[in-house]
Coordinates of C-alpha atoms in Angstrom, one line a residue:
Chain T
M1 CA 118.0 105.2 86.2
Q2 CA 114.9 103.0 85.9
K3 CA 116.3 100.7 88.6
F4 CA 116.7 103.6 90.9
L5 CA 113.0 104.6 90.3
F6 CA 111.8 101.0 90.7
E7 CA 113.5 100.7 94.1
L8 CA 112.3 104.2 95.2
N9 CA 108.7 103.6 94.1
R10 CA 108.2 100.5 96.2
D11 CA 110.2 101.2 99.3
E12 CA 109.0 103.6 101.9
E13 CA 112.3 103.7 103.8
F14 CA 114.1 104.6 100.5
Q15 CA 111.5 107.3 99.9
A16 CA 112.3 108.8 103.3
R17 CA 116.0 108.8 102.5
Y18 CA 115.3 110.4 99.1
A19 CA 113.1 113.0 100.8
E20 CA 116.0 113.8 103.2
D21 CA 118.7 114.2 100.6
R22 CA 118.0 113.3 97.0
R23 CA 121.6 113.3 95.9
V24 CA 122.7 111.0 98.7
A25 CA 119.9 108.6 97.8
L26 CA 121.4 108.2 94.3
A27 CA 124.6 106.8 95.7
G28 CA 125.3 103.3 94.4
F29 CA 123.5 103.8 91.1
D30 CA 125.5 104.2 87.9
L31 CA 124.1 107.4 86.6
T32 CA 125.3 110.2 84.2
A33 CA 125.2 113.8 85.4
E34 CA 122.2 114.4 83.2
E35 CA 120.3 111.4 84.7
Q36 CA 121.2 112.6 88.3
Q37 CA 119.9 116.0 87.5
A38 CA 116.7 114.6 86.1
L39 CA 116.1 112.4 89.1
T40 CA 116.8 115.0 91.8
E41 CA 115.0 118.0 90.3
P42 CA 112.8 116.0 89.3
D43 CA 112.6 116.7 85.6
I44 CA 109.6 114.6 84.5
G45 CA 110.0 115.7 80.8
L46 CA 113.7 114.8 80.6
L47 CA 113.1 111.5 82.3
F48 CA 110.5 110.6 79.7
H49 CA 112.7 111.8 76.9
L50 CA 115.5 109.6 78.3
G51 CA 113.2 106.5 78.0
V52 CA 111.8 105.9 81.5
N53 CA 108.8 103.6 81.3
G54 CA 105.6 105.4 81.9
Q55 CA 104.4 103.2 84.7
I56 CA 107.6 103.8 86.6
L57 CA 107.5 107.5 85.8
M58 CA 103.9 107.8 86.8
H59 CA 104.5 106.2 90.2
F60 CA 107.5 108.6 90.7
A61 CA 105.3 111.6 89.8
A62 CA 102.7 110.3 92.2
L63 CA 105.3 110.2 94.9
H64 CA 105.9 113.9 94.3
L65 CA 102.1 114.5 94.2
I66 CA 102.4 116.1 90.7
E67 CA 98.8 116.7 89.5
W68 CA 97.8 114.5 86.6
Q69 CA 97.4 117.2 83.9
D70 CA 100.6 118.8 85.1
Y71 CA 102.3 115.4 84.8
L72 CA 101.1 114.9 81.2
Q73 CA 102.1 118.5 80.3
R74 CA 105.6 118.0 81.7
M75 CA 106.1 115.0 79.5
R76 CA 104.9 117.0 76.5
D77 CA 107.2 119.9 77.4
G78 CA 110.0 117.5 77.7
L79 CA 109.5 116.2 74.2
A80 CA 109.3 119.8 72.9
V81 CA 112.5 120.8 74.6
H82 CA 114.6 117.7 74.3
G83 CA 113.1 115.9 71.3
P84 CA 111.7 112.5 70.8
V85 CA 112.2 109.7 73.3
R86 CA 115.8 108.5 72.9
E87 CA 115.3 104.7 73.6
G88 CA 113.0 102.1 74.9
I89 CA 109.5 101.2 73.9
Y90 CA 108.3 104.8 73.5
A91 CA 111.0 105.6 71.0
V92 CA 109.0 103.5 68.4
T93 CA 106.2 106.0 67.8
G94 CA 106.0 109.7 68.5
Y95 CA 103.5 111.8 70.4
E96 CA 100.2 112.3 68.5
G97 CA 97.9 114.0 70.9
V98 CA 94.5 112.9 72.1
D99 CA 92.5 115.3 70.0
A100 CA 94.5 114.6 66.8
H101 CA 94.0 110.9 67.4
S102 CA 90.3 111.3 68.0
T103 CA 89.9 113.3 64.8
R104 CA 91.9 110.9 62.7
S105 CA 89.9 107.9 64.0
G106 CA 86.6 109.7 63.7
Q107 CA 85.9 109.4 67.4
T108 CA 84.3 112.5 68.8
N109 CA 83.5 111.3 72.3
Q110 CA 87.0 111.6 73.5
I111 CA 87.6 115.2 72.7
Q112 CA 85.4 116.3 75.5
G113 CA 86.9 115.6 78.9
G114 CA 90.5 116.3 77.9
N115 CA 93.1 113.8 78.9
Chain O
M1 CA 86.1 72.4 92.1
P2 CA 85.2 74.3 88.9
L3 CA 85.6 78.0 88.9
V4 CA 82.6 79.7 90.7
F5 CA 83.1 83.1 89.1
A6 CA 85.1 84.7 86.2
G7 CA 85.2 88.2 84.8
V8 CA 87.3 91.0 83.6
C9 CA 87.6 94.7 84.6
S10 CA 89.7 97.8 84.1
H11 CA 92.2 98.9 86.7
A12 CA 93.3 102.4 85.7
P13 CA 94.5 104.5 88.6
G14 CA 92.4 107.4 87.5
I15 CA 89.2 105.5 88.1
V16 CA 89.5 106.2 91.8
G17 CA 92.3 108.8 91.9
R18 CA 90.7 111.2 89.3
A19 CA 87.1 110.3 89.8
D20 CA 86.2 113.9 90.6
Q21 CA 87.6 115.0 87.1
A22 CA 85.4 112.6 85.1
D23 CA 82.0 113.3 83.7
P24 CA 79.8 112.4 86.7
S25 CA 77.3 110.4 84.7
A26 CA 80.0 108.3 83.0
K27 CA 81.8 107.7 86.3
N28 CA 78.5 106.7 88.0
R29 CA 77.7 104.2 85.2
L30 CA 81.1 102.6 85.6
Y31 CA 80.8 102.5 89.4
E32 CA 77.4 100.9 89.1
A33 CA 78.9 98.3 86.8
F34 CA 81.6 97.6 89.3
E35 CA 79.0 97.2 92.0
G36 CA 77.1 94.7 89.8
M37 CA 80.3 92.8 89.4
R38 CA 80.9 92.8 93.1
Q39 CA 77.5 91.5 93.8
C40 CA 77.9 88.6 91.3
L41 CA 81.3 87.8 92.8
E42 CA 79.8 87.8 96.3
A43 CA 76.9 85.7 95.3
S44 CA 79.3 83.0 94.0
N45 CA 80.5 82.6 97.6
P46 CA 84.2 82.2 96.8
D47 CA 86.9 81.1 99.2
A48 CA 89.5 83.0 97.3
L49 CA 89.9 85.3 94.3
I50 CA 92.7 84.9 91.7
V51 CA 93.5 88.3 90.2
V52 CA 95.4 88.0 86.9
A53 CA 97.0 91.5 86.6
A54 CA 99.4 93.3 84.4
E55 CA 101.9 94.3 87.0
H56 CA 103.6 97.7 86.6
F57 CA 107.1 97.4 88.1
A58 CA 105.9 97.1 91.7
N59 CA 107.6 93.8 92.2
F60 CA 109.6 92.7 89.2
F61 CA 112.2 94.6 87.2
M62 CA 114.1 93.9 84.0
N63 CA 116.9 92.4 86.1
N64 CA 114.7 89.4 86.8
M65 CA 111.4 89.6 84.9
P66 CA 109.1 86.6 85.0
S67 CA 106.6 86.2 82.1
F68 CA 104.1 84.7 84.5
A69 CA 104.1 84.8 88.3
M70 CA 101.8 84.0 91.2
G71 CA 101.9 85.1 94.8
M72 CA 102.3 82.6 97.6
A73 CA 101.9 84.4 100.9
D74 CA 99.4 84.7 103.7
H75 CA 99.1 88.4 103.2
Y76 CA 100.1 91.2 100.9
E77 CA 100.3 95.0 101.1
G78 CA 99.3 97.8 98.9
P79 CA 99.1 100.2 97.2
I80 CA 102.7 101.1 96.5
E81 CA 101.4 104.4 95.1
N82 CA 100.9 107.5 97.2
P83 CA 97.5 106.9 98.8
E84 CA 96.4 110.5 98.3
W85 CA 97.2 110.2 94.6
L86 CA 95.5 106.9 94.1
G87 CA 92.6 107.5 96.4
I88 CA 93.1 104.2 98.1
Q89 CA 94.6 103.9 101.6
K90 CA 97.5 101.5 102.3
T91 CA 96.3 98.3 103.8
R92 CA 97.0 94.6 104.3
I93 CA 95.3 92.2 102.0
P94 CA 94.7 88.6 103.0
G95 CA 96.2 85.8 101.0
D96 CA 96.3 82.0 101.5
R97 CA 99.8 80.5 101.3
S98 CA 98.6 76.9 101.4
L99 CA 96.1 77.4 98.6
S100 CA 98.6 79.3 96.5
E101 CA 101.1 76.6 96.8
R102 CA 98.6 73.9 95.8
L103 CA 97.4 76.0 92.8
I104 CA 101.0 76.9 91.7
Q105 CA 102.0 73.2 91.9
K106 CA 99.2 72.3 89.6
V107 CA 99.7 75.2 87.2
M108 CA 103.4 74.2 86.9
E109 CA 102.3 70.9 85.3
R110 CA 101.3 72.8 82.2
A111 CA 102.8 76.3 82.3
D112 CA 106.2 77.7 83.4
I113 CA 105.7 80.3 86.1
S114 CA 107.5 82.0 88.9
Y115 CA 106.2 82.3 92.4
A116 CA 106.7 85.1 94.9
E117 CA 106.4 84.9 98.7
E118 CA 106.4 88.7 98.8
W119 CA 104.2 90.9 96.7
K120 CA 103.3 94.5 96.8
F121 CA 100.1 95.5 95.0
D122 CA 99.9 98.5 92.8
H123 CA 96.9 100.1 91.2
G124 CA 96.6 97.1 88.9
I125 CA 95.2 95.0 91.7
M126 CA 94.2 97.6 94.2
V127 CA 91.7 99.4 92.0
P128 CA 89.7 96.2 91.3
L129 CA 89.8 95.2 94.9
H130 CA 88.7 98.7 96.0
F131 CA 85.4 97.9 94.2
L132 CA 85.1 94.2 94.3
T133 CA 86.3 93.3 97.9
P134 CA 86.1 96.7 99.6
S135 CA 86.4 95.2 103.1
Y136 CA 89.6 93.3 102.0
D137 CA 88.2 90.1 103.6
L138 CA 88.5 87.7 100.7
P139 CA 91.9 85.9 100.3
I140 CA 93.6 87.0 97.1
I141 CA 95.9 85.0 95.0
P142 CA 97.8 87.5 92.8
A143 CA 99.0 86.5 89.4
N144 CA 101.1 88.6 87.1
I145 CA 101.7 88.7 83.4
N146 CA 104.6 90.8 82.1
C147 CA 102.8 93.2 79.7
Q148 CA 105.4 96.0 80.2
G149 CA 109.0 95.1 79.5
P150 CA 109.5 93.3 76.1
P151 CA 110.2 90.6 75.2
L152 CA 106.8 89.5 76.3
A153 CA 105.5 86.0 76.4
P154 CA 103.4 85.4 73.2
L155 CA 99.7 85.4 73.4
H156 CA 99.3 81.6 73.1
R157 CA 101.4 81.2 76.2
A158 CA 98.9 83.4 78.1
W159 CA 96.2 81.1 76.8
V160 CA 98.1 78.1 78.2
F161 CA 98.5 79.9 81.5
G162 CA 94.7 80.4 81.6
Q163 CA 94.1 76.7 80.9
A164 CA 96.5 75.8 83.6
L165 CA 94.7 78.1 86.1
R166 CA 91.4 76.4 85.3
E167 CA 93.0 72.9 85.9
A168 CA 94.5 74.2 89.1
A169 CA 91.1 75.6 90.3
D170 CA 89.5 72.3 89.4
S171 CA 92.0 70.4 91.5
V172 CA 91.4 72.1 94.8
P173 CA 88.3 71.8 97.0
E174 CA 88.1 75.6 97.6
R175 CA 85.6 77.7 95.6
I176 CA 87.9 79.8 93.3
A177 CA 86.9 83.0 91.6
L178 CA 89.0 84.5 88.8
I179 CA 89.3 87.9 87.3
G180 CA 91.6 89.3 84.7
T181 CA 92.3 93.0 84.9
G182 CA 93.9 95.2 82.2
G183 CA 93.3 97.8 79.6
I184 CA 92.3 97.2 76.0
S185 CA 93.6 100.0 73.8
H186 CA 95.3 102.7 75.8
W187 CA 98.5 104.7 76.1
P188 CA 98.7 105.0 79.9
A189 CA 101.2 107.2 81.7
T190 CA 102.5 108.8 78.5
P191 CA 101.9 112.2 76.9
D192 CA 99.2 110.4 74.8
S193 CA 97.3 109.3 77.9
G194 CA 93.6 109.6 77.1
K195 CA 93.9 108.2 73.6
I196 CA 91.5 105.3 73.2
N197 CA 90.8 103.3 70.0
E198 CA 87.1 102.5 70.5
N199 CA 86.7 100.5 67.3
W200 CA 89.7 98.3 68.2
D201 CA 88.3 97.8 71.7
R202 CA 84.8 96.9 70.5
Q203 CA 86.2 94.4 68.0
F204 CA 88.4 92.8 70.7
L205 CA 85.5 92.7 73.2
D206 CA 83.3 91.0 70.5
E207 CA 85.9 88.3 70.1
W208 CA 86.3 88.0 73.9
S209 CA 82.5 87.7 74.4
R210 CA 82.4 84.8 71.8
C211 CA 85.5 83.3 73.3
D212 CA 87.0 83.4 69.8
K213 CA 90.3 81.9 70.5
A214 CA 91.6 82.0 66.9
A215 CA 90.8 85.7 66.6
M216 CA 92.3 86.7 69.9
L217 CA 95.5 84.7 69.3
S218 CA 95.9 86.5 65.9
Y219 CA 96.9 89.8 67.4
A220 CA 100.5 90.7 66.9
D221 CA 102.1 93.0 69.5
S222 CA 103.8 95.1 66.9
Q223 CA 100.5 96.0 65.2
S224 CA 98.6 96.3 68.5
Y225 CA 101.2 98.8 69.7
L226 CA 100.6 101.0 66.6
D227 CA 96.8 100.6 66.7
A228 CA 96.1 100.5 70.4
G229 CA 99.2 101.6 72.3
Q230 CA 101.5 99.8 74.7
G231 CA 98.6 99.3 77.1
A232 CA 97.0 96.9 74.6
F233 CA 99.7 94.3 75.6
E234 CA 97.4 93.8 78.6
I235 CA 94.8 91.9 76.5
R236 CA 96.8 88.9 77.8
T237 CA 94.9 89.3 81.1
F238 CA 91.5 89.1 79.4
M239 CA 92.6 86.2 77.2
T240 CA 93.8 84.3 80.3
V241 CA 90.2 84.4 81.6
S242 CA 88.9 83.3 78.2
A243 CA 91.3 80.3 78.3
A244 CA 90.3 79.5 81.9
T245 CA 86.7 79.4 80.9
E246 CA 87.1 78.2 77.3
G247 CA 83.9 77.7 75.5
A248 CA 81.8 79.8 77.8
P249 CA 80.4 83.1 76.5
G250 CA 81.4 86.5 78.0
I251 CA 79.0 89.2 78.8
V252 CA 80.2 92.8 78.5
H253 CA 78.2 94.7 81.1
F254 CA 79.9 98.0 80.5
Y255 CA 82.3 99.6 78.0
E256 CA 82.8 103.3 77.6
P257 CA 85.8 105.3 76.8
I258 CA 86.5 107.7 79.6
P259 CA 89.6 109.7 78.6
I260 CA 90.4 111.1 82.0
F261 CA 90.6 107.5 83.2
A262 CA 92.9 106.9 80.2
V263 CA 91.2 103.8 79.1
G264 CA 88.0 102.4 77.6
C265 CA 86.5 101.3 80.9
T266 CA 85.3 97.7 80.8
I267 CA 83.3 95.3 83.1
G268 CA 82.6 91.8 81.9
T269 CA 81.7 88.5 83.3
I270 CA 81.8 84.9 82.0
D271 CA 78.5 83.1 81.9
L272 CA 79.7 79.8 83.4
E273 CA 76.2 78.3 83.2
A274 CA 75.6 78.9 79.5
P275 CA 75.8 76.1 76.9
Q276 CA 79.3 75.8 75.5
L277 CA 80.1 77.8 72.4
R278 CA 81.4 76.0 69.3
S279 CA 85.2 75.7 69.3
T280 CA 87.1 78.1 67.0
D281 CA 90.2 75.9 66.8

């Protein structure tokens, strides 16, 4: 799944094929039905839940011109719907929230300005 | 010849792509600091700029992931990201294959690195270049440290890489400038994007400015991850610059958490003319 995104993110010809037919573009990648759905919809929240690295996912969201706050919210919604990240580096710690972190660490300057 | 310029800076994509969403005064202060860094770089009259970046899966994947890599081409391209999203148009960036090859050969005497004759720049290099070489007229030598896909090379190997870069710069007649670009604490591209541990950042920057090798090498990735997010693995880029200029003090010209940019934005330069600091070994 991440390999597909890696190839897609850096290859404009691949991006054109994906834009033409998302399912066809997935051919050749060993993906579960859940992963295929997440990649074609695209379901940003599910992809994050499944363990896609944020840098790869961010570039993928940029390809779809998903606005930044919307991108962050889709990941949060994904965690709410599907649960914690299943595997990978983000499975180690959970989602805290910027405001909660700022309050815990006594930093007030971050609360303004959102995320 | 000895390095003519060295510094560090942030590279978060939001710095350009979401500039209109930031507090204007904070954004302007950061942009002014970038402009000051650009002027210092230009005044050093460099022949080429080595950019030590934390690459983000634009070129390397877990099927074949180098801990350290350097580019070896006459030109590069970037950004890979959607130009509208990043706020930077796709362009061709000059390189210098001959210079790269000579530098890489010298680096290899001390550090194990990979080289790449093809390299696509992502925001990790494009954002710094957008501010520092806006005309894209200075040859760039890209370098990459894997700060994304564990297992990561330990910090002391990044230090050796920096020492090797210095020896390589010393060995060529060209005037070489060096920057390291990364975040300090941050949780980029995650639902926690915008979290910044300012205390952690300021402590690290204090150590960086004193070139406190022992303190910087004492960070453990597992604890950094808990305290400062996965983005903190990118301190390797700042430490590489410290190692390349070992004993010289760093000057932090700008540090300010800007949550919409998802990082404590930082601009620093090394005072290459200052008396050497006492060793911390």
